Amino acid sequence: MSPTAPARRLRLGLPRRVFSQVLLMQVAIAAGVAVLATGLFLAPLSKQLDQEAERRALAIAQTTAQDPQIAEGVLTTPPTSDGPVQREAERIRRATHAEYIVVLDRNWVRWSHPTTSQIGKEVSTSPKDALGGKEVMEIDKGTLGRSARGKVPLYDAGHRIIGAVSVGIAYDSVRARLIGAIPGLFAYAGGALAVGALAAWLISRRVQRQTRDLAFSDISALLAEREAMLHGIREGVVALDRGGRVRLFNDEARRLLGIGDEAVGQTPDEALGAGRTTDVLAGRVKGTDLLTVRGQRVLVANRMPTDDGGAVATLRDRTELEQLGRELDSTRGLIDALRAQDHEHANRMHTLLGLLELEMYDDAAEFVGEVVGDHRATAEQVTEKIHDPLLAALLVGKATVAAERGVALWVSEGTRLPDRLIDPRGLVTVMGNLVDNALDAVAGTPHARVEVELRAEGRAVVLRVRDTGPGIPAGQRELIFTEGWSTKKPPAHGNRGIGLSLVRRLAERQGGSATVDAADGGGAEFTVVLPEALREPELEPAVRGESVEPTAVAEEEA
């Protein structure tokens, strides 16, 4: 036998869908408000009806007490069922639809009553206040049951109190009016509840569309997944609202952009300051895979608008990839230089072999001396003027590459740089970029020449790279330092337009500057100033039997 399916248990509680829960809660709120409003209206209505009945009874009593026949009858006739007081009181009672009108003397004896058998008897409730000259309104119970009463004193012609008049309005009529008002109140409350339910349904439908008919548990799960995804991915994510303000960002964006929690609610201009990164996030620069530089990082940014008028920007760190690409370019250049040197070395070896076979030994020795002397002269020329080994090695290598490309690379006579650089790698990056750009600019032109000048001015380092290329138009001399701007064909590993931007960023990070002007005789001249690039010179200790020159000490103290 197949096992029987387990019986489904009835689940009590709120529905799971957001639409259903919102509708149910809003209808419940509307119903509660309608019931509360009806109750709050009925409570004062009952009191208002009581007061209205009391005032009406008091008004009838005042009118009756003003009738001269009533006062004259009390003074001149006995209390009988067919006396003038009874007749006049009954006439007024029927005309006003009062429950009773009782006229009594100062001895509390009735002179009129709807039940004639009560005439001549004392009243059941105390008339002391009315006999004392006061007007009384109250809800009380007498021989005819519960009623709204009004009591006033009865005066004779000399304005002396000779009795009182008590008028009662049946309380059942007051209650009937209250009960009669309830159906109307319920009708109004029902109409308000219907309108509220319709409004609740319309709002719930809108909520249903916006939440895509999800349950609260689904929304909670989505939020948890979003937080995990947002902070778990290795790309920076920045969300902007329709006003262009930062709505949220993940941990990677915090690291790449260098911002904190205070950036939430700010525009990109306020959070990041001016720059290409700000322009990309704000949507002022269009495109995909836009290159930008933030601090020392090279970023690839993409911006996607959202349906609510905002946008989401993603940021990828390409710093290491860009460095690898540049190292690849340098390696390829070095391989080309080595290939050229190998070709040149083979030619020289063939020449040397020919001289030896021809037994021209003196010429062979002279040829070898010239070749070795040229290379030694180039290296010595660089190292005599530039004492930092990294920069010297860079220029020697660039000289070989330049020679292969038919470009003369010269080190200016004014070049003097001591071995006291604080950040030699940063200056290597700056000079390597500028020399590479200069070589690219003059390659293939007649009499191609690149001149490098490096000199120390106090603790500052001034680097100038001049070339004989076509130069930079005046209108583009600031534009070339913008991320992504380049006139060259992109390499295989990525985009161009980063080198000069990095040069300026590295210079500005040290409080310096990077500019370009026209060189004398044509071409371009790039100038980079690094104010705090050199360490203070160390004072050499005095050797036994020797003294330190006073001028050296003075310079050190200065």
Coordinates of C-alpha atoms in Angstrom, one line a residue:
M1 CA 0.0 0.0 0.0
S2 CA 1.2 3.4 -0.9
P3 CA 1.8 5.7 2.1
T4 CA -1.0 8.2 2.6
A5 CA -0.1 11.9 2.1
P6 CA 0.1 13.8 5.3
A7 CA -2.8 16.0 6.0
R8 CA -2.2 19.7 5.4
R9 CA -2.5 21.7 8.6
L10 CA -4.5 24.9 8.5
R11 CA -2.1 27.9 8.9
L12 CA -3.4 30.8 10.8
G13 CA -1.9 34.2 10.7
L14 CA -1.1 37.0 8.3
P15 CA -0.8 36.2 4.5
R16 CA 2.7 36.0 3.1
R17 CA 2.4 38.5 0.2
V18 CA 3.1 42.1 0.8
F19 CA 0.0 43.1 -1.2
S20 CA -2.3 41.0 1.0
Q21 CA -0.8 42.1 4.3
V22 CA -0.9 45.8 3.4
L23 CA -4.5 45.5 2.2
L24 CA -5.5 43.6 5.3
M25 CA -3.8 46.1 7.6
Q26 CA -5.2 49.1 5.9
V27 CA -8.8 47.7 5.9
A28 CA -8.4 46.9 9.6
I29 CA -7.2 50.4 10.3
A30 CA -10.0 52.0 8.3
A31 CA -12.6 49.8 10.1
G32 CA -11.1 50.7 13.5
V33 CA -11.1 54.4 12.6
A34 CA -14.7 54.2 11.5
V35 CA -15.8 52.4 14.7
L36 CA -13.9 54.8 16.9
A37 CA -15.3 57.8 15.1
T38 CA -18.8 56.5 15.4
G39 CA -18.3 55.8 19.1
L40 CA -16.8 59.2 19.7
F41 CA -19.7 60.8 17.9
L42 CA -22.4 58.8 19.7
A43 CA -21.0 59.7 23.2
P44 CA -21.5 63.5 22.9
L45 CA -24.7 63.0 20.9
S46 CA -26.4 61.2 23.8
K47 CA -25.3 64.0 26.2
Q48 CA -26.4 66.6 23.7
L49 CA -29.8 65.1 23.4
D50 CA -30.2 65.0 27.2
Q51 CA -29.3 68.6 27.5
E52 CA -31.6 69.6 24.7
A53 CA -34.5 67.8 26.4
E54 CA -33.6 69.5 29.7
R55 CA -33.6 72.9 28.1
R56 CA -36.9 72.2 26.4
A57 CA -38.5 71.1 29.7
L58 CA -37.1 74.2 31.4
A59 CA -38.5 76.5 28.6
I60 CA -41.9 74.9 28.9
A61 CA -41.8 75.3 32.7
Q62 CA -40.8 79.0 32.3
T63 CA -43.7 79.6 29.9
T64 CA -46.2 77.9 32.1
A65 CA -45.0 79.9 35.2
Q66 CA -45.5 83.1 33.3
D67 CA -49.2 82.3 32.7
P68 CA -51.2 84.5 35.1
Q69 CA -54.1 82.0 35.3
I70 CA -51.8 79.5 36.9
A71 CA -50.7 81.8 39.7
E72 CA -54.2 83.1 40.3
G73 CA -55.7 79.6 40.4
V74 CA -53.1 78.5 43.0
L75 CA -54.1 81.5 45.2
T76 CA -57.9 81.4 44.7
T77 CA -58.9 77.7 44.0
P78 CA -58.4 74.4 45.7
P79 CA -56.4 71.6 44.0
T80 CA -59.0 69.6 42.1
S81 CA -59.0 67.5 38.9
D82 CA -61.3 69.9 37.2
G83 CA -59.9 73.1 38.5
P84 CA -58.5 76.0 36.4
V85 CA -54.9 75.1 37.2
Q86 CA -55.3 71.5 35.9
R87 CA -57.1 72.6 32.8
E88 CA -54.5 75.2 31.9
A89 CA -51.6 72.9 32.7
E90 CA -53.1 70.1 30.6
R91 CA -53.7 72.5 27.7
I92 CA -50.0 73.5 27.7
R93 CA -48.9 69.9 28.1
R94 CA -50.8 68.7 25.0
A95 CA -49.6 71.7 23.0
T96 CA -46.0 71.1 23.9
H97 CA -46.1 67.3 23.9
A98 CA -44.5 67.2 27.4
E99 CA -44.9 64.1 29.5
Y100 CA -46.2 66.0 32.4
I101 CA -46.7 69.5 33.9
V102 CA -47.0 69.6 37.6
V103 CA -47.9 72.8 39.5
L104 CA -47.4 72.7 43.2
D105 CA -47.7 75.1 46.1
R106 CA -45.2 75.9 48.8
N107 CA -46.4 72.9 50.7
W108 CA -45.3 70.5 47.9
V109 CA -48.9 69.7 47.1
R110 CA -49.7 69.1 43.4
W111 CA -52.3 71.3 41.7
S112 CA -52.0 69.6 38.3
H113 CA -50.8 66.2 37.1
P114 CA -51.5 64.0 34.0
T115 CA -52.9 61.4 36.4
T116 CA -55.7 63.2 38.2
S117 CA -55.5 60.8 41.2
Q118 CA -52.2 62.4 42.1
I119 CA -53.7 65.9 42.4
G120 CA -53.7 67.1 46.0
K121 CA -50.9 64.8 47.0
E122 CA -47.3 65.7 47.7
V123 CA -44.7 65.4 45.0
S124 CA -42.2 62.5 45.1
T125 CA -39.0 64.6 44.5
S126 CA -37.9 67.6 46.5
P127 CA -38.8 71.0 45.0
K128 CA -36.6 73.0 47.5
D129 CA -34.3 74.5 44.9
A130 CA -37.3 75.8 42.7
L131 CA -39.1 77.0 45.8
G132 CA -35.9 78.8 46.8
G133 CA -35.9 80.8 43.5
K134 CA -33.6 78.6 41.4
E135 CA -34.2 77.1 38.0
V136 CA -33.3 73.4 37.8
M137 CA -32.5 71.1 34.9
E138 CA -31.9 67.4 35.6
I139 CA -32.5 63.8 34.6
D140 CA -34.5 62.2 37.4
K141 CA -37.0 59.4 38.1
G142 CA -40.4 60.1 39.4
T143 CA -43.9 58.5 39.5
L144 CA -44.0 58.5 35.7
G145 CA -40.6 57.0 35.3
R146 CA -37.3 58.5 34.1
S147 CA -37.6 61.9 32.5
A148 CA -35.7 65.1 31.6
R149 CA -37.0 67.8 34.0
G150 CA -37.1 71.5 34.2
K151 CA -38.2 73.2 37.4
V152 CA -38.8 77.0 38.0
P153 CA -40.4 79.0 40.8
L154 CA -44.0 80.3 40.5
Y155 CA -44.5 84.0 41.3
D156 CA -47.7 85.9 42.1
A157 CA -48.4 89.5 41.0
G158 CA -46.3 90.9 43.8
H159 CA -43.4 88.7 42.7
R160 CA -43.5 86.5 45.7
I161 CA -42.9 82.7 45.4
I162 CA -46.1 80.9 45.8
G163 CA -45.1 77.5 44.4
A164 CA -43.2 75.9 41.6
V165 CA -43.7 74.4 38.1
S166 CA -42.1 71.1 37.1
V167 CA -42.1 69.9 33.5
G168 CA -40.9 66.5 32.4
I169 CA -39.9 65.2 28.9
A170 CA -40.2 61.4 28.6
Y171 CA -36.6 60.0 28.5
D172 CA -37.8 57.3 26.2
S173 CA -38.3 59.9 23.5
V174 CA -34.7 61.1 24.0
R175 CA -33.4 57.6 23.7
A176 CA -35.6 57.0 20.6
R177 CA -34.0 60.0 19.0
L178 CA -30.5 58.6 19.8
I179 CA -31.4 55.2 18.5
G180 CA -32.9 56.8 15.4
A181 CA -29.6 58.5 14.7
I182 CA -27.5 55.3 14.9
P183 CA -28.5 53.9 11.4
G184 CA -27.5 57.2 9.8
L185 CA -24.2 57.2 11.6
F186 CA -23.6 53.6 10.6
A187 CA -24.4 54.4 7.0
Y188 CA -21.9 57.3 7.0
A189 CA -19.3 55.0 8.7
G190 CA -20.0 52.3 6.2
G191 CA -19.5 54.7 3.3
A192 CA -16.2 55.9 4.8
L193 CA -15.1 52.4 5.4
A194 CA -15.9 51.5 1.8
V195 CA -13.9 54.5 0.5
G196 CA -11.1 53.6 2.8
A197 CA -11.1 50.0 1.6
L198 CA -11.1 51.1 -2.0
A199 CA -8.1 53.5 -1.3
A200 CA -6.4 50.6 0.6
W201 CA -6.9 48.3 -2.4
L202 CA -5.5 50.9 -4.8
I203 CA -2.4 51.5 -2.6
S204 CA -1.9 47.8 -2.2
R205 CA -2.0 47.3 -5.9
R206 CA 0.7 49.9 -6.3
V207 CA 2.7 48.2 -3.6
Q208 CA 2.2 44.9 -5.4
R209 CA 3.5 46.3 -8.6
Q210 CA 6.5 47.9 -7.0
T211 CA 7.4 44.8 -4.9
R212 CA 6.6 42.5 -7.8
D213 CA 4.1 40.5 -5.6
L214 CA 6.9 39.3 -3.3
A215 CA 6.4 38.1 0.3
F216 CA 8.1 39.9 3.2
S217 CA 10.3 36.9 3.7
D218 CA 11.4 37.1 0.0
I219 CA 12.2 40.8 0.4
S220 CA 14.3 40.1 3.5
A221 CA 16.1 37.3 1.7
L222 CA 16.8 39.6 -1.3
L223 CA 18.1 42.3 1.0
A224 CA 20.4 39.8 2.8
E225 CA 21.6 38.5 -0.6
R226 CA 22.1 42.0 -1.9
E227 CA 24.3 42.9 1.1
A228 CA 26.3 39.7 0.8
M229 CA 26.7 40.3 -3.0
L230 CA 27.4 44.0 -2.6
H231 CA 30.2 43.6 -0.1
G232 CA 31.5 40.2 -1.4
I233 CA 32.3 41.1 -5.0
R234 CA 35.7 42.5 -5.9
E235 CA 34.4 45.4 -7.9
G236 CA 33.5 48.8 -6.4
V237 CA 29.8 49.6 -6.6
V238 CA 28.4 53.1 -6.1
A239 CA 24.6 53.7 -6.2
L240 CA 23.3 57.2 -6.9
D241 CA 19.7 58.5 -6.4
R242 CA 17.7 60.6 -8.9
G243 CA 19.2 63.7 -7.3
G244 CA 22.8 62.6 -8.1
R245 CA 23.6 61.9 -4.4
V246 CA 25.5 58.9 -3.2
R247 CA 22.9 56.4 -1.9
L248 CA 25.2 53.5 -1.0
F249 CA 28.6 52.0 -1.8
N250 CA 30.3 48.7 -1.0
D251 CA 33.6 48.0 0.8
E252 CA 35.6 47.8 -2.5
A253 CA 34.4 51.2 -3.6
R254 CA 35.3 52.6 -0.2
R255 CA 38.9 51.3 -0.7
L256 CA 39.3 52.4 -4.4
L257 CA 37.8 55.9 -3.9
G258 CA 39.1 56.5 -0.4
I259 CA 35.8 57.7 1.0
G260 CA 34.0 57.0 4.2
D261 CA 30.4 56.9 5.5
E262 CA 30.1 60.6 5.3
A263 CA 29.9 60.4 1.5
V264 CA 26.4 59.0 1.8
G265 CA 23.9 61.8 0.9
Q266 CA 26.6 63.8 -0.9
T267 CA 27.1 64.4 -4.6
P268 CA 30.2 63.0 -6.3
D269 CA 31.6 66.5 -6.4
E270 CA 31.2 66.9 -2.7
A271 CA 32.5 63.5 -1.8
L272 CA 35.5 63.2 -4.3
G273 CA 36.2 66.7 -5.4
A274 CA 36.8 67.7 -9.0
G275 CA 38.3 65.2 -11.5
R276 CA 37.6 62.7 -14.1
T277 CA 36.4 60.1 -11.6
T278 CA 33.8 62.6 -10.4
D279 CA 32.7 63.4 -13.9
V280 CA 32.3 59.6 -14.7
L281 CA 30.2 59.0 -11.5
A282 CA 28.1 62.1 -12.1
G283 CA 27.4 61.0 -15.7
R284 CA 29.1 64.0 -17.3
V285 CA 31.4 61.6 -19.3
K286 CA 29.6 59.0 -21.4
G287 CA 30.9 55.7 -22.6
T288 CA 31.8 52.2 -21.4
D289 CA 35.0 51.0 -19.7
L290 CA 36.1 54.6 -19.0
L291 CA 39.7 54.9 -17.7
T292 CA 40.2 57.1 -14.7
V293 CA 42.9 57.7 -12.1
R294 CA 42.1 58.0 -8.4
G295 CA 45.1 58.6 -6.2
Q296 CA 47.7 56.0 -7.3
R297 CA 45.1 53.6 -8.8
V298 CA 44.0 53.2 -12.4
L299 CA 40.3 52.4 -12.5
V300 CA 37.9 51.3 -15.2
A301 CA 34.4 52.8 -14.6
N302 CA 31.0 52.0 -16.0
R303 CA 27.8 53.8 -15.2
M304 CA 24.3 52.4 -15.8
P305 CA 21.1 54.4 -15.2
T306 CA 18.3 52.9 -13.2
D307 CA 14.5 53.0 -13.6
D308 CA 14.0 55.4 -10.7
G309 CA 16.2 58.1 -12.3
G310 CA 19.3 57.2 -10.4
A311 CA 22.4 55.3 -11.5
V312 CA 24.8 52.5 -10.5
A313 CA 28.5 52.9 -11.2
T314 CA 31.0 50.0 -11.1
L315 CA 34.7 50.4 -10.6
R316 CA 37.5 47.9 -11.4
D317 CA 41.0 48.3 -10.2
R318 CA 43.4 48.1 -13.2
T319 CA 46.5 49.3 -11.4
E320 CA 48.3 46.0 -11.4
L321 CA 47.1 45.2 -14.9
E322 CA 48.2 48.6 -16.2
Q323 CA 51.6 48.1 -14.5
L324 CA 51.9 44.6 -16.0
G325 CA 51.0 46.1 -19.4
R326 CA 53.6 48.8 -19.1
E327 CA 56.2 46.2 -18.0
L328 CA 55.3 44.2 -21.0
D329 CA 55.8 47.2 -23.3
S330 CA 59.1 47.8 -21.6
T331 CA 60.1 44.1 -21.9
R332 CA 59.2 44.2 -25.6
G333 CA 61.2 47.3 -26.1
L334 CA 64.1 45.7 -24.3
I335 CA 63.8 42.6 -26.4
D336 CA 63.8 44.8 -29.5
A337 CA 66.9 46.6 -28.2
L338 CA 68.6 43.3 -27.4
R339 CA 67.7 42.0 -30.9
A340 CA 69.2 45.1 -32.4
Q341 CA 72.3 44.8 -30.3
D342 CA 72.6 41.2 -31.3
H343 CA 72.3 42.1 -35.0
E344 CA 74.8 44.9 -34.5
H345 CA 77.1 42.6 -32.5
A346 CA 76.9 40.0 -35.3
N347 CA 77.9 42.6 -37.8
R348 CA 80.8 43.7 -35.7
M349 CA 82.0 40.1 -35.1
H350 CA 81.9 39.6 -38.9
T351 CA 83.9 42.7 -39.4
L352 CA 86.4 41.6 -36.7
L353 CA 86.6 38.1 -38.2
G354 CA 87.3 39.6 -41.6
L355 CA 90.1 41.9 -40.2
L356 CA 91.7 38.9 -38.5
E357 CA 91.5 36.7 -41.6
L358 CA 93.1 39.5 -43.6
E359 CA 95.8 39.6 -40.8
M360 CA 95.0 43.3 -40.2
Y361 CA 95.6 42.9 -36.5
D362 CA 96.3 46.5 -35.7
D363 CA 93.0 47.6 -37.4
A364 CA 91.1 44.8 -35.6
A365 CA 92.5 46.0 -32.2
E366 CA 91.6 49.6 -33.0
F367 CA 88.1 48.6 -34.1
V368 CA 87.4 46.7 -30.9
G369 CA 88.7 49.7 -28.8
E370 CA 86.3 52.1 -30.6
V371 CA 83.3 49.8 -30.1
V372 CA 84.0 49.3 -26.4
G373 CA 84.8 53.0 -25.9
D374 CA 81.5 54.1 -27.4
H375 CA 79.5 52.0 -25.0
R376 CA 81.7 52.9 -22.0
A377 CA 81.5 56.6 -23.0
T378 CA 77.7 56.5 -23.1
A379 CA 77.4 54.8 -19.6
E380 CA 80.1 57.0 -18.1
Q381 CA 78.4 60.2 -19.4
V382 CA 75.1 59.2 -17.7
T383 CA 76.6 58.0 -14.4
E384 CA 78.9 61.1 -14.0
K385 CA 75.8 63.4 -14.1
I386 CA 73.1 61.1 -12.5
H387 CA 74.3 59.4 -9.3
D388 CA 71.1 57.5 -8.7
P389 CA 71.6 53.9 -10.1
L390 CA 67.9 53.3 -11.1
L391 CA 67.7 56.6 -13.1
A392 CA 71.1 56.1 -14.6
A393 CA 70.3 52.5 -15.7
L394 CA 67.0 53.7 -17.1
L395 CA 68.6 56.3 -19.3
V396 CA 71.3 53.9 -20.5
G397 CA 68.7 51.4 -21.5
K398 CA 66.6 54.1 -23.2
A399 CA 69.6 55.3 -25.1
T400 CA 70.0 51.8 -26.6
V401 CA 66.3 51.8 -27.6
A402 CA 66.6 55.3 -29.0
A403 CA 69.6 54.4 -31.1
E404 CA 67.7 51.4 -32.6
R405 CA 64.8 53.7 -33.5
G406 CA 67.1 56.2 -35.1
V407 CA 66.7 58.8 -32.3
A408 CA 69.6 60.6 -30.6
L409 CA 69.0 60.6 -26.8
W410 CA 71.1 63.3 -25.1
V411 CA 71.7 64.1 -21.5
S412 CA 71.8 67.8 -21.0
E413 CA 75.1 69.4 -19.9
G414 CA 73.2 71.0 -17.0
T415 CA 72.2 67.7 -15.6
R416 CA 73.3 67.1 -12.0
L417 CA 71.4 64.7 -9.6
P418 CA 72.9 63.4 -6.3
D419 CA 72.0 60.0 -4.9
R420 CA 69.6 61.3 -2.3
L421 CA 66.2 60.6 -3.9
I422 CA 63.4 59.9 -1.4
D423 CA 61.3 58.1 -4.0
P424 CA 63.5 57.0 -6.9
R425 CA 60.9 54.6 -8.3
G426 CA 58.4 57.4 -8.6
L427 CA 60.9 59.5 -10.6
V428 CA 61.7 56.5 -12.7
T429 CA 58.0 56.2 -13.6
V430 CA 57.8 59.9 -14.4
M431 CA 61.0 60.0 -16.5
G432 CA 60.2 56.7 -18.2
N433 CA 56.8 57.9 -19.4
L434 CA 58.1 61.2 -20.6
V435 CA 61.0 59.7 -22.5
D436 CA 58.8 57.0 -24.1
N437 CA 56.3 59.6 -25.2
A438 CA 59.2 61.8 -26.6
L439 CA 60.6 58.8 -28.5
D440 CA 57.2 58.0 -30.0
A441 CA 56.8 61.6 -31.0
V442 CA 60.1 61.9 -32.9
A443 CA 60.4 58.4 -34.3
G444 CA 60.6 58.5 -38.1
T445 CA 61.3 62.2 -38.3
P446 CA 64.6 63.6 -39.8
H447 CA 67.3 64.6 -37.2
A448 CA 65.2 63.1 -34.4
R449 CA 66.5 64.1 -31.0
V450 CA 65.4 63.8 -27.4
E451 CA 67.2 65.7 -24.6
V452 CA 66.8 64.9 -20.9
E453 CA 67.7 67.4 -18.2
L454 CA 67.7 66.4 -14.5
R455 CA 69.0 68.8 -11.8
A456 CA 68.7 69.4 -8.1
E457 CA 67.6 72.8 -6.7
G458 CA 67.9 72.5 -3.0
R459 CA 65.6 69.6 -2.1
A460 CA 63.7 70.0 -5.3
V461 CA 64.2 68.0 -8.5
V462 CA 63.5 69.6 -11.9
L463 CA 63.1 67.2 -14.8
R464 CA 62.9 68.5 -18.4
V465 CA 62.4 66.3 -21.5
R466 CA 62.6 68.1 -24.9
D467 CA 62.0 66.6 -28.3
T468 CA 62.2 67.7 -31.9
G469 CA 58.7 66.3 -32.8
P470 CA 55.6 68.2 -34.0
G471 CA 54.9 69.7 -30.5
I472 CA 51.6 70.1 -28.6
P473 CA 49.1 72.6 -29.8
A474 CA 48.4 75.4 -27.3
G475 CA 44.8 74.4 -26.9
Q476 CA 45.6 70.8 -26.0
R477 CA 48.4 71.4 -23.4
E478 CA 46.1 70.8 -20.5
L479 CA 43.9 68.2 -22.2
I480 CA 46.9 65.8 -22.7
F481 CA 47.1 65.3 -18.9
T482 CA 43.5 64.1 -18.8
E483 CA 42.9 60.3 -18.2
G484 CA 42.0 58.5 -21.4
W485 CA 43.4 61.2 -23.8
S486 CA 45.8 59.9 -26.3
T487 CA 46.7 60.1 -30.0
K488 CA 48.3 56.7 -30.2
K489 CA 46.8 53.4 -31.1
P490 CA 45.8 51.4 -28.0
P491 CA 48.2 48.5 -27.2
A492 CA 47.1 44.9 -27.0
H493 CA 46.7 44.8 -23.2
G494 CA 44.4 47.8 -22.8
N495 CA 43.8 51.5 -23.4
R496 CA 46.2 54.5 -23.6
G497 CA 45.9 57.9 -22.0
I498 CA 47.2 57.0 -18.5
G499 CA 50.9 57.8 -18.6
L500 CA 50.7 61.6 -18.6
S501 CA 47.9 61.6 -16.1
L502 CA 50.0 59.5 -13.7
V503 CA 52.9 61.8 -14.2
R504 CA 50.8 64.8 -13.1
R505 CA 49.3 62.8 -10.2
L506 CA 52.7 61.7 -9.0
A507 CA 54.0 65.3 -9.2
E508 CA 50.9 66.8 -7.5
R509 CA 51.0 64.2 -4.7
Q510 CA 54.4 65.6 -3.7
G511 CA 53.2 69.2 -4.0
G512 CA 54.8 69.7 -7.4
S513 CA 53.6 70.2 -11.0
A514 CA 53.8 68.9 -14.5
T515 CA 53.5 71.2 -17.5
V516 CA 54.2 71.3 -21.2
D517 CA 55.4 74.1 -23.4
A518 CA 56.9 74.6 -26.9
A519 CA 60.6 73.8 -27.0
D520 CA 63.1 76.1 -28.6
G521 CA 63.5 75.2 -32.3
G522 CA 60.2 73.3 -32.3
G523 CA 58.8 70.3 -30.6
A524 CA 57.6 69.9 -27.0
E525 CA 59.2 70.5 -23.6
F526 CA 57.8 68.7 -20.6
T527 CA 58.7 70.1 -17.2
V528 CA 58.1 68.3 -13.9
V529 CA 59.0 69.9 -10.5
L530 CA 59.1 67.8 -7.4
P531 CA 59.7 70.2 -4.4
E532 CA 60.6 67.6 -1.7
A533 CA 62.2 64.9 -3.7
L534 CA 65.7 64.9 -2.1
R535 CA 66.8 64.0 1.4
E536 CA 68.9 66.4 3.4
P537 CA 72.6 65.8 2.8
E538 CA 74.3 63.8 5.6
L539 CA 77.2 65.4 7.4
E540 CA 80.3 63.3 7.1
P541 CA 82.0 62.7 10.4
A542 CA 85.5 64.2 10.8
V543 CA 88.4 61.8 10.3
R544 CA 91.3 61.6 12.8
G545 CA 93.7 64.4 12.1
E546 CA 91.3 66.1 9.6
S547 CA 88.7 68.8 10.2
V548 CA 85.4 69.4 8.5
E549 CA 85.4 72.4 6.1
P550 CA 83.4 75.3 7.6
T551 CA 81.6 75.9 4.4
A552 CA 80.3 72.3 4.4
V553 CA 79.1 72.7 7.9
A554 CA 77.4 76.0 7.1
E555 CA 75.7 74.4 4.1
E556 CA 74.5 71.4 6.2
E557 CA 73.1 73.8 8.9
A558 CA 71.4 75.8 6.2

